[in-house]
N, CA and C of each residue as an Amber inpcrd file, in Angstrom:
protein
   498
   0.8160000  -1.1920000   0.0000000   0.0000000   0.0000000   0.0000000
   0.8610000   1.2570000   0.0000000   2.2890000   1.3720000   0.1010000
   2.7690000   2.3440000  -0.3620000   2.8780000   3.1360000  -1.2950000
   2.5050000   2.5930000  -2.2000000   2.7350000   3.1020000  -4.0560000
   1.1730000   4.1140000  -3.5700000   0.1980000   3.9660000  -3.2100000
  -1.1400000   4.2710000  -3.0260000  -1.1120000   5.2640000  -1.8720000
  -0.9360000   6.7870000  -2.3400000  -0.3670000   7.9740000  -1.8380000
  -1.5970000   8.7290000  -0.7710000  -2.2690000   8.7890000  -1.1990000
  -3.6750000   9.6290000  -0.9880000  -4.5270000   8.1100000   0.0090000
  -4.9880000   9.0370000   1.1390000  -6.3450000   8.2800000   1.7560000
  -7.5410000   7.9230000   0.7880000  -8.0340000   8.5040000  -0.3790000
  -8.8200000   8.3590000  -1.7800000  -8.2300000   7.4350000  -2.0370000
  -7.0650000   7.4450000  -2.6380000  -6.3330000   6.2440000  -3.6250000
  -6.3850000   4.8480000  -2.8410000  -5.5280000   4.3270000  -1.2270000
  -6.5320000   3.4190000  -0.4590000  -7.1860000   3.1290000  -0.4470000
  -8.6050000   3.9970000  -0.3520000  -9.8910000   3.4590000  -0.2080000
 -10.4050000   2.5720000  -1.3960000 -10.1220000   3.3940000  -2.2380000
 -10.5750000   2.8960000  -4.1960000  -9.7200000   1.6450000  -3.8590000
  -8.7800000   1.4630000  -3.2000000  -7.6980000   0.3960000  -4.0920000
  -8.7010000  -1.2800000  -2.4030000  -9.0110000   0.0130000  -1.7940000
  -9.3980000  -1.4850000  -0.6960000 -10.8660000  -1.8200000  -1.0230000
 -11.1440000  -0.7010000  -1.4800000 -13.5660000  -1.1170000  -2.3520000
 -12.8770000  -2.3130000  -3.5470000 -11.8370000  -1.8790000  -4.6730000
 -11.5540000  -2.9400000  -5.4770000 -10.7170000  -4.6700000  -4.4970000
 -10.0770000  -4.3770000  -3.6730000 -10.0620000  -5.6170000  -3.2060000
 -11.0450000  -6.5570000  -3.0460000 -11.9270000  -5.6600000  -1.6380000
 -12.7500000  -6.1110000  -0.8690000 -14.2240000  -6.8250000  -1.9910000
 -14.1740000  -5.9040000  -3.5080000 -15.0720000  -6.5010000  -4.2830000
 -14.7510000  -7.9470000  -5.1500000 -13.1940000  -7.7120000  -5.5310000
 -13.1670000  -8.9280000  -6.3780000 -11.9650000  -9.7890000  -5.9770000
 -11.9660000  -9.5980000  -4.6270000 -10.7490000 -10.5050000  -4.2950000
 -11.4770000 -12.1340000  -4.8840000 -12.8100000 -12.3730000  -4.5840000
 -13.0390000 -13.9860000  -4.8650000 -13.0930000 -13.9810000  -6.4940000
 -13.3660000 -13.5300000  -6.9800000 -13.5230000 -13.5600000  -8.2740000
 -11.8520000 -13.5760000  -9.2180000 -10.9870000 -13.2440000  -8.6220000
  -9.6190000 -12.6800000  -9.2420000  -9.2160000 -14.3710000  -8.2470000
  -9.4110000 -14.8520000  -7.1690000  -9.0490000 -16.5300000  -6.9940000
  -9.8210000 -17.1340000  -7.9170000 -11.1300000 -17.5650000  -8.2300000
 -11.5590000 -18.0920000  -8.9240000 -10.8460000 -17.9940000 -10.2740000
 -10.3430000 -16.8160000 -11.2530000  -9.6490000 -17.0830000 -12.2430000
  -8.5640000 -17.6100000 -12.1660000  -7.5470000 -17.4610000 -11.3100000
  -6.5140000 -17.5400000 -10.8880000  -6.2500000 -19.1860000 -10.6710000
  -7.1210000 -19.9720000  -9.9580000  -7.5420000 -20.9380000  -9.3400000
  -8.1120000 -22.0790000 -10.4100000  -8.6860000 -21.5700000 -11.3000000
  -8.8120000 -22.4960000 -12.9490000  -7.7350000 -22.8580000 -13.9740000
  -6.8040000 -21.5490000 -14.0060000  -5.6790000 -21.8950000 -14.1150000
  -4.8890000 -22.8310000 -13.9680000  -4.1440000 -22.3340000 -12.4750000
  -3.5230000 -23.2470000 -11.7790000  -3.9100000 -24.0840000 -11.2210000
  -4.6840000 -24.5490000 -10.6850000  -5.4300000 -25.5430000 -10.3450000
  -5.0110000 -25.7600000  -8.9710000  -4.7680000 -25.0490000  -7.9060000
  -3.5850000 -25.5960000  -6.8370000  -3.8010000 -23.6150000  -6.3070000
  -4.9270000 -24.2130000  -4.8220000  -4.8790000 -22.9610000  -4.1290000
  -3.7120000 -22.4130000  -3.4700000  -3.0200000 -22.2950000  -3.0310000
  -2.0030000 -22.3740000  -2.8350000  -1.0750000 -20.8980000  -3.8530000
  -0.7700000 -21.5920000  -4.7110000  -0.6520000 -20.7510000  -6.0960000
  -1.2600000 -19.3000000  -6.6540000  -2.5280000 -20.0840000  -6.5770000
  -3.7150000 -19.0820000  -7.0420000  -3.7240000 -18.0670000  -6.3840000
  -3.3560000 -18.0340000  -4.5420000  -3.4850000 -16.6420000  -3.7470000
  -2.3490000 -16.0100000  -4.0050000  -1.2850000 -16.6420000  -4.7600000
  -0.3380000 -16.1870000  -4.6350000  -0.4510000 -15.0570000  -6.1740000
  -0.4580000 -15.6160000  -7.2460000  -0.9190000 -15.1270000  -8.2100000
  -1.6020000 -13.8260000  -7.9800000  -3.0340000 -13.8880000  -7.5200000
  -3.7790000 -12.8110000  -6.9660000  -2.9370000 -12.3000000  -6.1520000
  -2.3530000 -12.2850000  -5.1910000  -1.2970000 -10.9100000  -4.3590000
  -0.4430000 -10.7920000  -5.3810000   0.0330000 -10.9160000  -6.2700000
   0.9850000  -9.9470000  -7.4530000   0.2320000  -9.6730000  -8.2140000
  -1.1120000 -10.4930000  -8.6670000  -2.2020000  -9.0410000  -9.1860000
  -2.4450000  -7.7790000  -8.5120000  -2.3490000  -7.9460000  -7.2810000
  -3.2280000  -6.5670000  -6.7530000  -1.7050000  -5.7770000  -6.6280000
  -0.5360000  -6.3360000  -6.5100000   0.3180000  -5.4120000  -6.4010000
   0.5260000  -4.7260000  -7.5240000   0.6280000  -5.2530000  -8.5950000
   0.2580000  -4.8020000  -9.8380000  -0.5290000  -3.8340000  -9.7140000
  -1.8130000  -3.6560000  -9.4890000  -2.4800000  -3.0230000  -9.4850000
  -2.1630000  -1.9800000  -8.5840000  -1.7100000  -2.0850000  -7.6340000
  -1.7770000  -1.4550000  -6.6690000  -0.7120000  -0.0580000  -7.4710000
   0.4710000  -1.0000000  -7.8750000   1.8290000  -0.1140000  -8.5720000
   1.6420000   0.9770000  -9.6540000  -0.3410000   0.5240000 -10.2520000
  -0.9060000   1.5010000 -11.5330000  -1.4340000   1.8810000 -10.4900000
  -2.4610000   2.4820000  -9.9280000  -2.9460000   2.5380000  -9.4950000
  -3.9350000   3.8330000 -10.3870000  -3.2260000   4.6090000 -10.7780000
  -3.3940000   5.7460000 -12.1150000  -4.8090000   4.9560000 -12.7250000
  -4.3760000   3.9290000 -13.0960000  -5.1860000   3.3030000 -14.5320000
  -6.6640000   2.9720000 -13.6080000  -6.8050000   2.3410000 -12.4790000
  -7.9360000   1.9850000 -11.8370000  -9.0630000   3.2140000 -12.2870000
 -10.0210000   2.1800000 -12.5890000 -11.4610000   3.0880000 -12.6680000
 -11.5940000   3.6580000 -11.2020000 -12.3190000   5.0570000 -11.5330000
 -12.6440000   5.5220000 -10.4840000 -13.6230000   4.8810000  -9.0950000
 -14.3510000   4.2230000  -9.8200000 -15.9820000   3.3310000  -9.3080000
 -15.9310000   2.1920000  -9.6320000 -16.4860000   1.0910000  -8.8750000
 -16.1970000  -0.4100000  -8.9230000 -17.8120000  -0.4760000 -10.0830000
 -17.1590000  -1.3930000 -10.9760000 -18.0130000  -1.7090000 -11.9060000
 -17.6030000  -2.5920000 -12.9920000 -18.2420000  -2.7910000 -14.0630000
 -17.7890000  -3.8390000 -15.6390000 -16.4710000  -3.3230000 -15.8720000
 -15.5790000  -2.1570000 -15.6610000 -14.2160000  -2.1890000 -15.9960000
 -13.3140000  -2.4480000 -15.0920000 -13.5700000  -2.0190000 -13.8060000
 -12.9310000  -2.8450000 -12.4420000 -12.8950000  -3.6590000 -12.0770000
 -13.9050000  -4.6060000 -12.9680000 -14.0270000  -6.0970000 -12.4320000
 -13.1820000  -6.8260000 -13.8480000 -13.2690000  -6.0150000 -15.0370000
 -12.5670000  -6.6000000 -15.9730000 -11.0760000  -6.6520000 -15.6140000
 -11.0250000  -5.1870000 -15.3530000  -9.3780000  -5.0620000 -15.0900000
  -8.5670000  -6.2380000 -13.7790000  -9.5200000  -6.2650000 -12.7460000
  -9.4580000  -7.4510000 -11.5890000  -9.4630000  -8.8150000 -11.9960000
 -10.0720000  -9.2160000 -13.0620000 -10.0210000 -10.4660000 -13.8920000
  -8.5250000 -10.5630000 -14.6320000  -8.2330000  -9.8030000 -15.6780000
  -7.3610000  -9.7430000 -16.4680000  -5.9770000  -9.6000000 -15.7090000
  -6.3130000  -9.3190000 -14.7750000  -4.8830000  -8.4990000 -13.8710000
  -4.3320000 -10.2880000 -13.5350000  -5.3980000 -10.8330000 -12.5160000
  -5.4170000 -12.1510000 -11.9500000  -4.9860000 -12.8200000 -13.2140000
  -5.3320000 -13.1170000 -13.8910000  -5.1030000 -14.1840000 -15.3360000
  -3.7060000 -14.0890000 -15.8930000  -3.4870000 -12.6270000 -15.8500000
  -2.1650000 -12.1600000 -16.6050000  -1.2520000 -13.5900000 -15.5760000
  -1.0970000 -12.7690000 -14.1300000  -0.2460000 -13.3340000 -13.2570000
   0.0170000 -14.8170000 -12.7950000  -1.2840000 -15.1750000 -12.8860000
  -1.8200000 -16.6650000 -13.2030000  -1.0010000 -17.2960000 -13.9160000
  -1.0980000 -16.7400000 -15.2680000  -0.5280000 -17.5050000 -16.5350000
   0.9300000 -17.3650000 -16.2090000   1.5500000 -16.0390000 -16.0000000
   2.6250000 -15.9510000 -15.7870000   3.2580000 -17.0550000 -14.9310000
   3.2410000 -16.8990000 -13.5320000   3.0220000 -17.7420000 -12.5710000
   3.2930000 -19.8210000 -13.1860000   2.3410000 -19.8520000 -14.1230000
   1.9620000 -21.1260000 -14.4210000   3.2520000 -21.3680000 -15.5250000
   3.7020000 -20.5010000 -16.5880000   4.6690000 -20.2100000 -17.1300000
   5.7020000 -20.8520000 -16.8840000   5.9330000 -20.2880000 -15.0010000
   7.2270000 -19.9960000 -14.4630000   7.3910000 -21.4710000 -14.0910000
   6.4670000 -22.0590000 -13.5690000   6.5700000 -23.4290000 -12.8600000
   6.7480000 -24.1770000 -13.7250000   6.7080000 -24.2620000 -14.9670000
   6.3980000 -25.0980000 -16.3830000   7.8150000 -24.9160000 -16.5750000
   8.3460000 -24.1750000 -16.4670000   9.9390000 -23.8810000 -17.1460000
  10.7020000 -24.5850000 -15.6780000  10.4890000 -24.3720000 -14.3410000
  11.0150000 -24.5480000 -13.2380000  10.3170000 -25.6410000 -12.7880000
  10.4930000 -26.9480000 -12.6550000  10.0010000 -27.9820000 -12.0760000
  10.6190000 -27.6390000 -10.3880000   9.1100000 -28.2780000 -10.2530000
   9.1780000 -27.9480000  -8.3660000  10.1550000 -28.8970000  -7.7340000
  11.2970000 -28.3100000  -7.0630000  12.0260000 -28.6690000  -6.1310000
  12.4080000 -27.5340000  -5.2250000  12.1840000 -27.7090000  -4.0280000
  12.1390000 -27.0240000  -2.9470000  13.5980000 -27.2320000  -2.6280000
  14.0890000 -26.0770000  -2.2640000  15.0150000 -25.9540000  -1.3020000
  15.5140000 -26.7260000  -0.5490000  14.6620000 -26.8150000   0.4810000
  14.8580000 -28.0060000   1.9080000  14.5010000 -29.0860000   0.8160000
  13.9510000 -29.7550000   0.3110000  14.3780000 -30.9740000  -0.2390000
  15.7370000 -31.1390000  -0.9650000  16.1880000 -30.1220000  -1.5290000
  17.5880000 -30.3710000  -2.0870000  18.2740000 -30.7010000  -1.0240000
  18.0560000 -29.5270000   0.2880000  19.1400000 -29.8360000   1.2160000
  18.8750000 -31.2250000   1.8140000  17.5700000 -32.0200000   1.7500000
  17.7970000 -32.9970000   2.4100000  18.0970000 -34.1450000   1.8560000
  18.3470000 -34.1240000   0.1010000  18.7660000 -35.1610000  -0.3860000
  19.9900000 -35.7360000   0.2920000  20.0400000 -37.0150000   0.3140000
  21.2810000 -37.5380000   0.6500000  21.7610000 -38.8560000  -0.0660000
  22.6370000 -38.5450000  -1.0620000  23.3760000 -39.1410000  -2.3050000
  24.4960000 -39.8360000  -1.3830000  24.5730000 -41.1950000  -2.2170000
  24.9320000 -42.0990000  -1.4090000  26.4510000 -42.0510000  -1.2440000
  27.5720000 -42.1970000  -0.2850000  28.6160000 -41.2870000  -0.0210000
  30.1270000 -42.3750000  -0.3140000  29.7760000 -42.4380000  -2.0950000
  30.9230000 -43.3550000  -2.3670000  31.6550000 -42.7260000  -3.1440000
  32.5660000 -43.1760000  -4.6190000  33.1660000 -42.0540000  -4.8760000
  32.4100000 -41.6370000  -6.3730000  31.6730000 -42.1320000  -6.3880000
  30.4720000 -41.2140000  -7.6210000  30.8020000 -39.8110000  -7.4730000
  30.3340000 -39.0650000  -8.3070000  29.7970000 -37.7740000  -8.2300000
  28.9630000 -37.2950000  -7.1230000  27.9930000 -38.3170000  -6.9540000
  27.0180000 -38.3230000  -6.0490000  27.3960000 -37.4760000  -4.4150000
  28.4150000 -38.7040000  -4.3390000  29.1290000 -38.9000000  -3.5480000
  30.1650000 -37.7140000  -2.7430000  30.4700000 -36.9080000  -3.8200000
  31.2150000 -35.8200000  -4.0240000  30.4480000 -34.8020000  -3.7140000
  29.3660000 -34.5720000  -4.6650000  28.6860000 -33.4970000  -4.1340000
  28.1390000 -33.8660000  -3.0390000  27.1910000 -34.8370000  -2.1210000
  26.9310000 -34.9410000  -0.6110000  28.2040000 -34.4450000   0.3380000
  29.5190000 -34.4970000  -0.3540000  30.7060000 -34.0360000   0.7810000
  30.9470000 -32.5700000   0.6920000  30.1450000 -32.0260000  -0.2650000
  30.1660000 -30.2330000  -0.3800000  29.6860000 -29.8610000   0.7840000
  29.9130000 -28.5180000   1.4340000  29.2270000 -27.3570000   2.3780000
  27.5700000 -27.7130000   1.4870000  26.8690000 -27.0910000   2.3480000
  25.1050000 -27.4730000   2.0000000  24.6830000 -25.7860000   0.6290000
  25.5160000 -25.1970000   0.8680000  25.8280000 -23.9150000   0.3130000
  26.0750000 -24.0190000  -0.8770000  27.4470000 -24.8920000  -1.3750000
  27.6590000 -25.0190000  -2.5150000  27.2950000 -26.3090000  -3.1600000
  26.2410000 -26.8200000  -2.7050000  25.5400000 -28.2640000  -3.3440000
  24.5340000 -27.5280000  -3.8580000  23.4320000 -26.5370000  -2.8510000
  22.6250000 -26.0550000  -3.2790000  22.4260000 -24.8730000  -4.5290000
  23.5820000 -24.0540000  -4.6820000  23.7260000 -23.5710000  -5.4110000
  23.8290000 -24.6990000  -6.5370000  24.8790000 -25.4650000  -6.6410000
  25.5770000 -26.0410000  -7.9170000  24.1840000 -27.1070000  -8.6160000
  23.1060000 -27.1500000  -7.1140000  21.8130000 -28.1300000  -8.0460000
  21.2260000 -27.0510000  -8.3500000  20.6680000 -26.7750000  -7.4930000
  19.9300000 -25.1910000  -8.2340000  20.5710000 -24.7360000 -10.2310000
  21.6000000 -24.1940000 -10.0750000  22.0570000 -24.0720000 -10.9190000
  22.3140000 -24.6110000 -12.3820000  22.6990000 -26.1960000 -12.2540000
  22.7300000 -26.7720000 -12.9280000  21.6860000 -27.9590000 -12.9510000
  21.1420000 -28.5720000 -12.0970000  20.4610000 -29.6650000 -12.0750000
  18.4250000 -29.2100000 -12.2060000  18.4610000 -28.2090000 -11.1930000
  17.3310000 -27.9840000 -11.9400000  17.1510000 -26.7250000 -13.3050000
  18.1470000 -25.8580000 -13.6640000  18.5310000 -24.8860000 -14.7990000
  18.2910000 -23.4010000 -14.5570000  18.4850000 -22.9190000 -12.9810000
  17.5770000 -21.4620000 -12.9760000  19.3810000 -21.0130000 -13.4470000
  18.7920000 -19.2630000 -13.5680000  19.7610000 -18.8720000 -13.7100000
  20.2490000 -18.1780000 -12.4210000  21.3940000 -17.2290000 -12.4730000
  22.2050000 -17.0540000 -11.7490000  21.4290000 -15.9260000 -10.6640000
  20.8300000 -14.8460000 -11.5900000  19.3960000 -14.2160000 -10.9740000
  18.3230000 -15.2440000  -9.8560000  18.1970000 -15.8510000 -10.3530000
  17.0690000 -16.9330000  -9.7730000  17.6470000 -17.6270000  -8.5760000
  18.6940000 -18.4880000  -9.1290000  19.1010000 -18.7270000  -7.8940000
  19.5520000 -17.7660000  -6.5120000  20.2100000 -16.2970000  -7.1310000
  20.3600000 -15.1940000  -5.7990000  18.9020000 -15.2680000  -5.2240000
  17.8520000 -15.3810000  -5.5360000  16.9080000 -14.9970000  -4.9300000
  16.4100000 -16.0410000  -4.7820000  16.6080000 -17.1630000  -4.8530000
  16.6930000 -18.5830000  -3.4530000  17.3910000 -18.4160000  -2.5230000
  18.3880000 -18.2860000  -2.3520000  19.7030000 -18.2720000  -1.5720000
  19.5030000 -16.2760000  -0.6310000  18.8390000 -15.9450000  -1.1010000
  19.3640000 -14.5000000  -0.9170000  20.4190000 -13.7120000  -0.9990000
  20.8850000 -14.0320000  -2.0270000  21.8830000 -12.7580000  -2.2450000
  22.1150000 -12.3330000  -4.0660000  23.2600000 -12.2950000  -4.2640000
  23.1070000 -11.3710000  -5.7950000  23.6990000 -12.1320000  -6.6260000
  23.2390000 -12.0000000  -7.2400000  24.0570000 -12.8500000  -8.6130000
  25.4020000 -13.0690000  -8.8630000  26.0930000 -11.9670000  -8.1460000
  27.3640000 -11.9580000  -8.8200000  28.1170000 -12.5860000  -7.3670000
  27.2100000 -12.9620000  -6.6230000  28.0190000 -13.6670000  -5.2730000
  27.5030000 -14.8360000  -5.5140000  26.8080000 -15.2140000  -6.5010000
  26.3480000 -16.7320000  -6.7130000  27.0220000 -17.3240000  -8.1640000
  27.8630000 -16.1580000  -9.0990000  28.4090000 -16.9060000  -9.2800000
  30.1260000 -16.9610000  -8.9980000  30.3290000 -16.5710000  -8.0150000
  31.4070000 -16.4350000  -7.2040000  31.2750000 -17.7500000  -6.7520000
  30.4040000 -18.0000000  -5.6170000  29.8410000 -19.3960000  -4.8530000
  30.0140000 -20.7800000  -5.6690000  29.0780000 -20.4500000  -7.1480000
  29.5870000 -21.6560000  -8.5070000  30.5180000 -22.3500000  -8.3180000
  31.4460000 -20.7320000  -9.0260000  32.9760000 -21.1860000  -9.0550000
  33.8730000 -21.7010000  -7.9970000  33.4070000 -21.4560000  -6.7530000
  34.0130000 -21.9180000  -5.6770000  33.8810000 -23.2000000  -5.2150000
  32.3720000 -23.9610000  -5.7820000  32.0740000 -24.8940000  -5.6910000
  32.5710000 -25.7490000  -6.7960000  32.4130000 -25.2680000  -7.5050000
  33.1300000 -26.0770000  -8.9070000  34.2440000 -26.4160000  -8.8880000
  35.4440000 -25.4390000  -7.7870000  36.5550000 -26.2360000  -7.1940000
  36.6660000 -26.9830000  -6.3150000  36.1160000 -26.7670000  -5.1760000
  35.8000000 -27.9250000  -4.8100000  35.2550000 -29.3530000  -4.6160000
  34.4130000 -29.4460000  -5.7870000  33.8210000 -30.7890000  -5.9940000
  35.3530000 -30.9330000  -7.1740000  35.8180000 -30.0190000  -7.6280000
  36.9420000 -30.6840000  -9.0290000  37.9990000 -31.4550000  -7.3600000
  38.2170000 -30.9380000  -6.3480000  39.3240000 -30.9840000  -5.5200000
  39.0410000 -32.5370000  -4.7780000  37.8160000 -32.9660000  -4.5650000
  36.7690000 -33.5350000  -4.4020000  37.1070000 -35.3170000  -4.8160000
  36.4440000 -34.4920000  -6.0470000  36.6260000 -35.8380000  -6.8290000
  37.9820000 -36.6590000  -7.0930000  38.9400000 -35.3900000  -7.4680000
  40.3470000 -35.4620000  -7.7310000  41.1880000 -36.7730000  -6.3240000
  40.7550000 -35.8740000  -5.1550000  41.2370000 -36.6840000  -3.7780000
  40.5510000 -38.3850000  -3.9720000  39.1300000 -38.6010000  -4.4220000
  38.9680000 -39.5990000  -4.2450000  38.9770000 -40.7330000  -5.6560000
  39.8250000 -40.0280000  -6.0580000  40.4330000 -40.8330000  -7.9340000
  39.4550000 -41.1030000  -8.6220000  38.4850000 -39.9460000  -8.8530000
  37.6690000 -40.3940000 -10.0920000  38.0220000 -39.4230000 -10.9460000
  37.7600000 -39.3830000 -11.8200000  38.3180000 -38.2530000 -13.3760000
  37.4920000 -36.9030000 -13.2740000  38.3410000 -35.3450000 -13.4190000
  37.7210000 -34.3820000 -13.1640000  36.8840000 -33.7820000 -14.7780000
């Protein structure tokens, strides 16, 4: 609600919540199919919205409810996009894989810091980029791919110690 300057601009922006918040899940929610998602979708619609706030009809009606539809759908799709390109693997499940500790690869990476496994699956095993992964990890890109490379020596140092080919 910061972008939304004026006690007016609030109010308009909380009458459009309070009217089509169910209606902006319901699109959202056909979509994706997976509530969960769908609220999530809808809160970057309304931030969206929230960020125009300019463009909002003055009065809740057939264009506020269009724009509340379309807004939801956009993000939806987007959203649905993102997961389609990014197969779901969580975090804490990476960290809790545990690859069996011989001298495989496997093996190698389970003997990494939890830091540079997660990066180096992230990275390479499921394909985000270097952006994507900073914002798993929290931090910036250019310290993730610092982290890479740091990891990339050490699994080379890794493997090397336990005689398999780098």
């Amino acid at each position: 609600m910061l972008t939304l300057e004026t006690k007016t601009d609030r109010t308009r922006f909380e009458a459009l919540y309070t009217a089509y918040r169910g209606l902006m899940f319901h699109v959202a929610n056909r979509i994706l199919r997976n509530p969960q998602d769908a609220e999530d979708a809808v809160q970057q619609a309304f931030l969206a919205l929230a960020e125009s706030e300019a463009h909002l009809p003055a009065e809740l009606g057939p264009g506020a409810r269009a724009l509340a539809a379309v807004a939801a759908e956009r993000k939806a799709i987007d959203l649905y996009r993102f997961k389609a390109r990014h197969p779901a693997a969580e975090l804490e499940e990476i960290g809790q894989e545990s690859p069996p500790s011989d001298g495989t690869l496997a093996g190698a990476m389970a003997a990494l810091p939890p830091r540079y496994r997660e990066a180096l699956l992230l990275k390479y095993y499921n394909g985000y980029s270097a952006k994507e992964v900073a914002a798993f990890l929290g931090t910036t890109p250019g310290n993730v791919r610092q982290l890479i490379r740091r990891a990339k020596e050490k699994l080379a140092a890794e493997l090397a110690e336990r005689g398999e080919p780098v």
